[in-house]
């Protein structure tokens, strides 16, 4: 046998390396996934492949016991202690500690008993057989983070001394700068990580590469993507070569894309050990006679065989895999690696009952929420969605499971959009709604109109009317519109009565049992809270409709900027009232120099403790109590029941107040800006009326009346959600009481753990089950999702993200990001990228760059010079509040938080919908 070609894995390989190796050596064929703590991720996966009868080169694993034994002499503990305290953003400190750890590992060497076991195992492979020596860390090739390329691999290693040297260097590579930084960022405890080493017979490949059993770019679970290049696979894995790429539709068994690479780099094994890099310049390549249509390095039959092998690997693991493969000179195909594809967004947690492709809209993003929801938060949304569906005459067999169009993926809310796409009237109405809510989602919807899988099948509006009419009738929507148009004062009084009645509607008797409290949670969310939406929403809808009417009447005499001026400084907006109340609180404190001196410079956590102890300065103590009494039910990500309310955790509010105190009073204070905006709006109304009068007195009356309704009612757009959050806060209060009872009985560890259960599980815990283990798993999964940066707006049932497909993201001019105009004006200032408003610091005049915003963010708007959001449309929450405060804003800007860097000077043009800079996209934040 050629010494460069691996032998078939023997069936009795477990005996080949013998008992004397003890805990230090395991045959790859004996390794299984549960042994990951002993063998690391790479070896565990290779063992699983071998156990499934898949073609894996034979070899052995030097276990983590060998690594720990080698380092048992101490020295590394001091580095580990320092890493616990290290800041993930301090790269110099992390790199210094990594270098110190590497030196300790290399100095420790390989203990004699480990070296003897290694020598014996290697000699049983064959005399001077070439091997690949690969690091296999316990924090590697995991379901949530692949850690690909973080540790080292050495190819074509020949001779036992060279193998021992490679093992020592593999151990040290657990502490490369990149590995230490990666673990720190991903929250992996460095002390819990150890390194095993895989030693396998070398495949001297004629062709090699990588294969993804799902498309890693688009997310399509039925496309296998293969990258291939002549020589060793290292050229492809390291990115040294532009490889051939083939895409296979595995459902049809056909190659749907074939791209031939440049093949300018090839890595080959060299006799006696090591590898060489062979490079051809583009010029030399062009001078050589070549076929004008270069041939792929894999035949069609080989491509399809690889794809079939990939599906076998995926079927074994039950999830899409990132594999490495090689084909030797004899034409045999080998698998040299498999790991989960960790970048794919999860599929929906349930499969649609109707056949065919389905499209799901991310409703979390439409609500300005990028983070995942807690399990109880999702349970609450399912109840509310079921209430909406039942009111609209849909059948909902189990309200706790949600209505049939409701789905979850990645712990976020999705709704099945398929019926909308297949309906003529749905295509007309829904994208227009999202034009002003989340404009990018609207564009993606329209992009699916030409997809033959979503052709129109419903051509009349009868089905829509069948479901809208019951809601309109039950809540007397036509009457609300009529009253708003002709009796606006009466309409506002009715809204006031509805809001004041909510507190009694959401009340729960204090003597209720835990089971009864869960019943009240279901009542509040599943029956009561939705009613506020159809009772209030018609009025702001009327207000915006009246603005559109004025635009139609005046035509070019009513520009976009002028219309935006009319809806600045709006009355009756509970969110701007909240923000201005917080600013007023800071202004009152500022009038007391002693209060300012006692609060200035103190961290928010210390101020919170003083507030809870009643020890803040009197003006601050009473002011914060008053503010939280009115707005304490609000929170960041407030549609999630699991998020603490400001009354529970006022750190964010006191931090904002402390920031306001640093700014000092001035002529451009937010309350004065708001009053100025209201005056400018009144002046603009007068100008519009004068222009209409030039047409006719009747036009003037219509325009004056229309703009009066706009000013009265447009601000009410925030009220339905405000009232809904009141209901969520009431439900949360009951759940905390139930959680306290469960914690006292040891069913969960602490009261807040109830938010990592759903209602059924809470009842199970009340019946006596210990659910602490369930809670721990849920918390870990939730923390993992919190780290996810990329969230799709639309997701197809095969996993495809339309935004990631060719043409799905559009083309943008260099140095310019495009979105939707949201608030007119232009500003050039330093950007500050903020992913979470809690504890965030924004200097006056800086441009706030955020993934999205909800009311919990808006206190930051008061000092912002401009706003850029990845999500949203011209009438989304952040856009409306930006207009209220008169700050230029652009929303729906894809990847803004990763393409703009904190401190970078950018220009926001709120009318054009652009964000420009000399170097947008130059790096990560």
PDB file of N, CA, C and O in Angstrom, residues 502-548:
ATOM      1  N   UNK A 502     -58.810  50.388  32.214  1.00  0.00           N
ATOM      2  CA  UNK A 502     -57.939  49.234  32.057  1.00  0.00           C
ATOM      3  C   UNK A 502     -57.429  48.696  33.390  1.00  0.00           C
ATOM      4  O   UNK A 502     -57.303  47.482  33.581  1.00  0.00           O
ATOM      5  N   UNK A 503     -57.100  49.588  34.306  1.00  0.00           N
ATOM      6  CA  UNK A 503     -56.527  49.145  35.577  1.00  0.00           C
ATOM      7  C   UNK A 503     -57.486  48.225  36.321  1.00  0.00           C
ATOM      8  O   UNK A 503     -57.069  47.204  36.889  1.00  0.00           O
ATOM      9  N   UNK A 504     -58.769  48.559  36.301  1.00  0.00           N
ATOM     10  CA  UNK A 504     -59.733  47.672  36.965  1.00  0.00           C
ATOM     11  C   UNK A 504     -59.916  46.378  36.171  1.00  0.00           C
ATOM     12  O   UNK A 504     -60.118  45.305  36.750  1.00  0.00           O
ATOM     13  N   UNK A 505     -59.809  46.451  34.843  1.00  0.00           N
ATOM     14  CA  UNK A 505     -59.932  45.253  33.999  1.00  0.00           C
ATOM     15  C   UNK A 505     -58.807  44.267  34.290  1.00  0.00           C
ATOM     16  O   UNK A 505     -59.016  43.053  34.312  1.00  0.00           O
ATOM     17  N   UNK A 506     -57.617  44.797  34.534  1.00  0.00           N
ATOM     18  CA  UNK A 506     -56.450  43.944  34.747  1.00  0.00           C
ATOM     19  C   UNK A 506     -56.267  43.557  36.218  1.00  0.00           C
ATOM     20  O   UNK A 506     -55.318  42.838  36.547  1.00  0.00           O
ATOM     21  N   UNK A 507     -57.120  44.015  37.103  1.00  0.00           N
ATOM     22  CA  UNK A 507     -56.940  43.755  38.534  1.00  0.00           C
ATOM     23  C   UNK A 507     -57.160  42.282  38.861  1.00  0.00           C
ATOM     24  O   UNK A 507     -57.960  41.594  38.221  1.00  0.00           O
ATOM     25  N   UNK A 508     -56.436  41.797  39.884  1.00  0.00           N
ATOM     26  CA  UNK A 508     -56.539  40.416  40.363  1.00  0.00           C
ATOM     27  C   UNK A 508     -56.726  40.446  41.877  1.00  0.00           C
ATOM     28  O   UNK A 508     -55.990  41.152  42.575  1.00  0.00           O
ATOM     29  N   UNK A 509     -57.714  39.723  42.404  1.00  0.00           N
ATOM     30  CA  UNK A 509     -57.929  39.718  43.859  1.00  0.00           C
ATOM     31  C   UNK A 509     -56.676  39.291  44.611  1.00  0.00           C
ATOM     32  O   UNK A 509     -55.990  38.333  44.218  1.00  0.00           O
ATOM     33  N   UNK A 510     -56.371  39.990  45.668  1.00  0.00           N
ATOM     34  CA  UNK A 510     -55.130  39.735  46.405  1.00  0.00           C
ATOM     35  C   UNK A 510     -55.110  38.356  47.046  1.00  0.00           C
ATOM     36  O   UNK A 510     -54.041  37.799  47.300  1.00  0.00           O
ATOM     37  N   UNK A 511     -56.285  37.781  47.344  1.00  0.00           N
ATOM     38  CA  UNK A 511     -56.335  36.477  48.010  1.00  0.00           C
ATOM     39  C   UNK A 511     -56.285  35.305  47.027  1.00  0.00           C
ATOM     40  O   UNK A 511     -56.435  34.148  47.423  1.00  0.00           O
ATOM     41  N   UNK A 512     -56.044  35.563  45.756  1.00  0.00           N
ATOM     42  CA  UNK A 512     -56.039  34.501  44.742  1.00  0.00           C
ATOM     43  C   UNK A 512     -54.948  33.472  45.024  1.00  0.00           C
ATOM     44  O   UNK A 512     -53.855  33.800  45.506  1.00  0.00           O
ATOM     45  N   UNK A 513     -55.250  32.211  44.724  1.00  0.00           N
ATOM     46  CA  UNK A 513     -54.242  31.153  44.822  1.00  0.00           C
ATOM     47  C   UNK A 513     -53.318  31.221  43.605  1.00  0.00           C
ATOM     48  O   UNK A 513     -53.587  31.918  42.618  1.00  0.00           O
ATOM     49  N   UNK A 514     -52.241  30.441  43.668  1.00  0.00           N
ATOM     50  CA  UNK A 514     -51.299  30.431  42.548  1.00  0.00           C
ATOM     51  C   UNK A 514     -51.976  29.937  41.267  1.00  0.00           C
ATOM     52  O   UNK A 514     -51.772  30.507  40.188  1.00  0.00           O
ATOM     53  N   UNK A 515     -52.788  28.897  41.370  1.00  0.00           N
ATOM     54  CA  UNK A 515     -53.497  28.411  40.188  1.00  0.00           C
ATOM     55  C   UNK A 515     -54.439  29.486  39.647  1.00  0.00           C
ATOM     56  O   UNK A 515     -54.563  29.668  38.424  1.00  0.00           O
ATOM     57  N   UNK A 516     -55.114  30.186  40.554  1.00  0.00           N
ATOM     58  CA  UNK A 516     -56.019  31.252  40.113  1.00  0.00           C
ATOM     59  C   UNK A 516     -55.247  32.385  39.442  1.00  0.00           C
ATOM     60  O   UNK A 516     -55.725  32.984  38.476  1.00  0.00           O
ATOM     61  N   UNK A 517     -54.071  32.681  39.954  1.00  0.00           N
ATOM     62  CA  UNK A 517     -53.271  33.758  39.340  1.00  0.00           C
ATOM     63  C   UNK A 517     -52.892  33.390  37.903  1.00  0.00           C
ATOM     64  O   UNK A 517     -52.905  34.233  37.004  1.00  0.00           O
ATOM     65  N   UNK A 518     -52.529  32.124  37.685  1.00  0.00           N
ATOM     66  CA  UNK A 518     -52.242  31.700  36.310  1.00  0.00           C
ATOM     67  C   UNK A 518     -53.491  31.818  35.441  1.00  0.00           C
ATOM     68  O   UNK A 518     -53.403  32.190  34.262  1.00  0.00           O
ATOM     69  N   UNK A 519     -54.636  31.529  36.009  1.00  0.00           N
ATOM     70  CA  UNK A 519     -55.878  31.708  35.274  1.00  0.00           C
ATOM     71  C   UNK A 519     -56.122  33.165  34.916  1.00  0.00           C
ATOM     72  O   UNK A 519     -56.600  33.484  33.816  1.00  0.00           O
ATOM     73  N   UNK A 520     -55.801  34.082  35.838  1.00  0.00           N
ATOM     74  CA  UNK A 520     -55.956  35.508  35.555  1.00  0.00           C
ATOM     75  C   UNK A 520     -54.961  35.965  34.484  1.00  0.00           C
ATOM     76  O   UNK A 520     -55.284  36.834  33.661  1.00  0.00           O
ATOM     77  N   UNK A 521     -53.762  35.399  34.484  1.00  0.00           N
ATOM     78  CA  UNK A 521     -52.803  35.716  33.419  1.00  0.00           C
ATOM     79  C   UNK A 521     -53.401  35.336  32.065  1.00  0.00           C
ATOM     80  O   UNK A 521     -53.337  36.106  31.100  1.00  0.00           O
ATOM     81  N   UNK A 522     -53.994  34.157  31.998  1.00  0.00           N
ATOM     82  CA  UNK A 522     -54.613  33.730  30.741  1.00  0.00           C
ATOM     83  C   UNK A 522     -55.795  34.630  30.393  1.00  0.00           C
ATOM     84  O   UNK A 522     -55.996  34.955  29.210  1.00  0.00           O
ATOM     85  N   UNK A 523     -56.546  35.080  31.388  1.00  0.00           N
ATOM     86  CA  UNK A 523     -57.673  35.980  31.114  1.00  0.00           C
ATOM     87  C   UNK A 523     -57.185  37.317  30.580  1.00  0.00           C
ATOM     88  O   UNK A 523     -57.691  37.822  29.563  1.00  0.00           O
ATOM     89  N   UNK A 524     -56.203  37.905  31.253  1.00  0.00           N
ATOM     90  CA  UNK A 524     -55.716  39.229  30.855  1.00  0.00           C
ATOM     91  C   UNK A 524     -55.163  39.200  29.438  1.00  0.00           C
ATOM     92  O   UNK A 524     -55.496  40.043  28.596  1.00  0.00           O
ATOM     93  N   UNK A 525     -54.307  38.207  29.169  1.00  0.00           N
ATOM     94  CA  UNK A 525     -53.633  38.169  27.871  1.00  0.00           C
ATOM     95  C   UNK A 525     -54.483  37.514  26.794  1.00  0.00           C
ATOM     96  O   UNK A 525     -54.386  37.896  25.622  1.00  0.00           O
ATOM     97  N   UNK A 526     -55.288  36.556  27.173  1.00  0.00           N
ATOM     98  CA  UNK A 526     -56.048  35.812  26.184  1.00  0.00           C
ATOM     99  C   UNK A 526     -57.437  36.353  25.930  1.00  0.00           C
ATOM    100  O   UNK A 526     -58.107  35.893  24.980  1.00  0.00           O
ATOM    101  N   UNK A 527     -57.889  37.344  26.716  1.00  0.00           N
ATOM    102  CA  UNK A 527     -59.242  37.862  26.535  1.00  0.00           C
ATOM    103  C   UNK A 527     -59.335  39.381  26.583  1.00  0.00           C
ATOM    104  O   UNK A 527     -60.126  39.981  25.855  1.00  0.00           O
ATOM    105  N   UNK A 528     -58.556  40.021  27.441  1.00  0.00           N
ATOM    106  CA  UNK A 528     -58.782  41.435  27.739  1.00  0.00           C
ATOM    107  C   UNK A 528     -57.897  42.403  26.965  1.00  0.00           C
ATOM    108  O   UNK A 528     -58.351  43.431  26.474  1.00  0.00           O
ATOM    109  N   UNK A 529     -56.602  42.091  26.872  1.00  0.00           N
ATOM    110  CA  UNK A 529     -55.650  43.126  26.495  1.00  0.00           C
ATOM    111  C   UNK A 529     -55.791  43.565  25.040  1.00  0.00           C
ATOM    112  O   UNK A 529     -55.537  44.726  24.699  1.00  0.00           O
ATOM    113  N   UNK A 530     -56.217  42.670  24.148  1.00  0.00           N
ATOM    114  CA  UNK A 530     -56.315  43.031  22.737  1.00  0.00           C
ATOM    115  C   UNK A 530     -57.382  44.088  22.481  1.00  0.00           C
ATOM    116  O   UNK A 530     -57.286  44.862  21.517  1.00  0.00           O
ATOM    117  N   UNK A 531     -58.403  44.147  23.324  1.00  0.00           N
ATOM    118  CA  UNK A 531     -59.537  45.031  23.058  1.00  0.00           C
ATOM    119  C   UNK A 531     -59.111  46.485  22.873  1.00  0.00           C
ATOM    120  O   UNK A 531     -59.749  47.238  22.129  1.00  0.00           O
ATOM    121  N   UNK A 532     -58.044  46.900  23.531  1.00  0.00           N
ATOM    122  CA  UNK A 532     -57.627  48.302  23.432  1.00  0.00           C
ATOM    123  C   UNK A 532     -57.172  48.666  22.016  1.00  0.00           C
ATOM    124  O   UNK A 532     -57.256  49.824  21.615  1.00  0.00           O
ATOM    125  N   UNK A 533     -56.706  47.687  21.237  1.00  0.00           N
ATOM    126  CA  UNK A 533     -56.173  47.988  19.910  1.00  0.00           C
ATOM    127  C   UNK A 533     -57.263  48.444  18.947  1.00  0.00           C
ATOM    128  O   UNK A 533     -57.188  49.555  18.403  1.00  0.00           O
ATOM    129  N   UNK A 534     -58.311  47.651  18.704  1.00  0.00           N
ATOM    130  CA  UNK A 534     -59.339  48.123  17.766  1.00  0.00           C
ATOM    131  C   UNK A 534     -60.178  49.273  18.307  1.00  0.00           C
ATOM    132  O   UNK A 534     -60.860  49.953  17.537  1.00  0.00           O
ATOM    133  N   UNK A 535     -60.132  49.513  19.625  1.00  0.00           N
ATOM    134  CA  UNK A 535     -60.883  50.631  20.189  1.00  0.00           C
ATOM    135  C   UNK A 535     -60.152  51.952  20.027  1.00  0.00           C
ATOM    136  O   UNK A 535     -60.788  53.007  19.977  1.00  0.00           O
ATOM    137  N   UNK A 536     -58.828  51.911  19.950  1.00  0.00           N
ATOM    138  CA  UNK A 536     -58.038  53.147  19.879  1.00  0.00           C
ATOM    139  C   UNK A 536     -57.437  53.354  18.491  1.00  0.00           C
ATOM    140  O   UNK A 536     -57.415  54.480  17.972  1.00  0.00           O
ATOM    141  N   UNK A 537     -56.959  52.283  17.864  1.00  0.00           N
ATOM    142  CA  UNK A 537     -56.181  52.419  16.634  1.00  0.00           C
ATOM    143  C   UNK A 537     -56.911  53.127  15.491  1.00  0.00           C
ATOM    144  O   UNK A 537     -56.267  53.810  14.695  1.00  0.00           O
ATOM    145  N   UNK A 538     -58.233  53.020  15.367  1.00  0.00           N
ATOM    146  CA  UNK A 538     -58.890  53.745  14.269  1.00  0.00           C
ATOM    147  C   UNK A 538     -58.633  55.254  14.282  1.00  0.00           C
ATOM    148  O   UNK A 538     -58.601  55.876  13.211  1.00  0.00           O
ATOM    149  N   UNK A 539     -58.436  55.840  15.451  1.00  0.00           N
ATOM    150  CA  UNK A 539     -58.240  57.297  15.512  1.00  0.00           C
ATOM    151  C   UNK A 539     -56.892  57.722  14.937  1.00  0.00           C
ATOM    152  O   UNK A 539     -56.850  58.624  14.086  1.00  0.00           O
ATOM    153  N   UNK A 540     -55.754  57.132  15.346  1.00  0.00           N
ATOM    154  CA  UNK A 540     -54.508  57.529  14.680  1.00  0.00           C
ATOM    155  C   UNK A 540     -54.514  57.161  13.194  1.00  0.00           C
ATOM    156  O   UNK A 540     -53.936  57.877  12.375  1.00  0.00           O
ATOM    157  N   UNK A 541     -55.174  56.051  12.844  1.00  0.00           N
ATOM    158  CA  UNK A 541     -55.290  55.713  11.421  1.00  0.00           C
ATOM    159  C   UNK A 541     -56.037  56.813  10.680  1.00  0.00           C
ATOM    160  O   UNK A 541     -55.661  57.205   9.569  1.00  0.00           O
ATOM    161  N   UNK A 542     -57.091  57.343  11.304  1.00  0.00           N
ATOM    162  CA  UNK A 542     -57.832  58.453  10.713  1.00  0.00           C
ATOM    163  C   UNK A 542     -56.933  59.678  10.577  1.00  0.00           C
ATOM    164  O   UNK A 542     -56.952  60.376   9.551  1.00  0.00           O
ATOM    165  N   UNK A 543     -56.104  59.929  11.608  1.00  0.00           N
ATOM    166  CA  UNK A 543     -55.217  61.085  11.566  1.00  0.00           C
ATOM    167  C   UNK A 543     -54.257  61.028  10.394  1.00  0.00           C
ATOM    168  O   UNK A 543     -54.074  62.017   9.670  1.00  0.00           O
ATOM    169  N   UNK A 544     -53.652  59.872  10.163  1.00  0.00           N
ATOM    170  CA  UNK A 544     -52.719  59.747   9.049  1.00  0.00           C
ATOM    171  C   UNK A 544     -53.450  59.734   7.709  1.00  0.00           C
ATOM    172  O   UNK A 544     -52.922  60.212   6.697  1.00  0.00           O
ATOM    173  N   UNK A 545     -54.654  59.192   7.691  1.00  0.00           N
ATOM    174  CA  UNK A 545     -55.444  59.229   6.460  1.00  0.00           C
ATOM    175  C   UNK A 545     -55.777  60.669   6.075  1.00  0.00           C
ATOM    176  O   UNK A 545     -55.768  61.034   4.888  1.00  0.00           O
ATOM    177  N   UNK A 546     -56.051  61.495   7.064  1.00  0.00           N
ATOM    178  CA  UNK A 546     -56.343  62.904   6.793  1.00  0.00           C
ATOM    179  C   UNK A 546     -55.116  63.626   6.244  1.00  0.00           C
ATOM    180  O   UNK A 546     -55.216  64.501   5.381  1.00  0.00           O
ATOM    181  N   UNK A 547     -53.938  63.255   6.733  1.00  0.00           N
ATOM    182  CA  UNK A 547     -52.709  63.843   6.199  1.00  0.00           C
ATOM    183  C   UNK A 547     -52.531  63.444   4.734  1.00  0.00           C
ATOM    184  O   UNK A 547     -52.126  64.268   3.898  1.00  0.00           O
ATOM    185  N   UNK A 548     -52.838  62.190   4.421  1.00  0.00           N
ATOM    186  CA  UNK A 548     -52.759  61.738   3.028  1.00  0.00           C
ATOM    187  C   UNK A 548     -53.772  62.479   2.159  1.00  0.00           C
ATOM    188  O   UNK A 548     -53.496  62.783   0.989  1.00  0.00           O
TER     189      UNK A 548
END
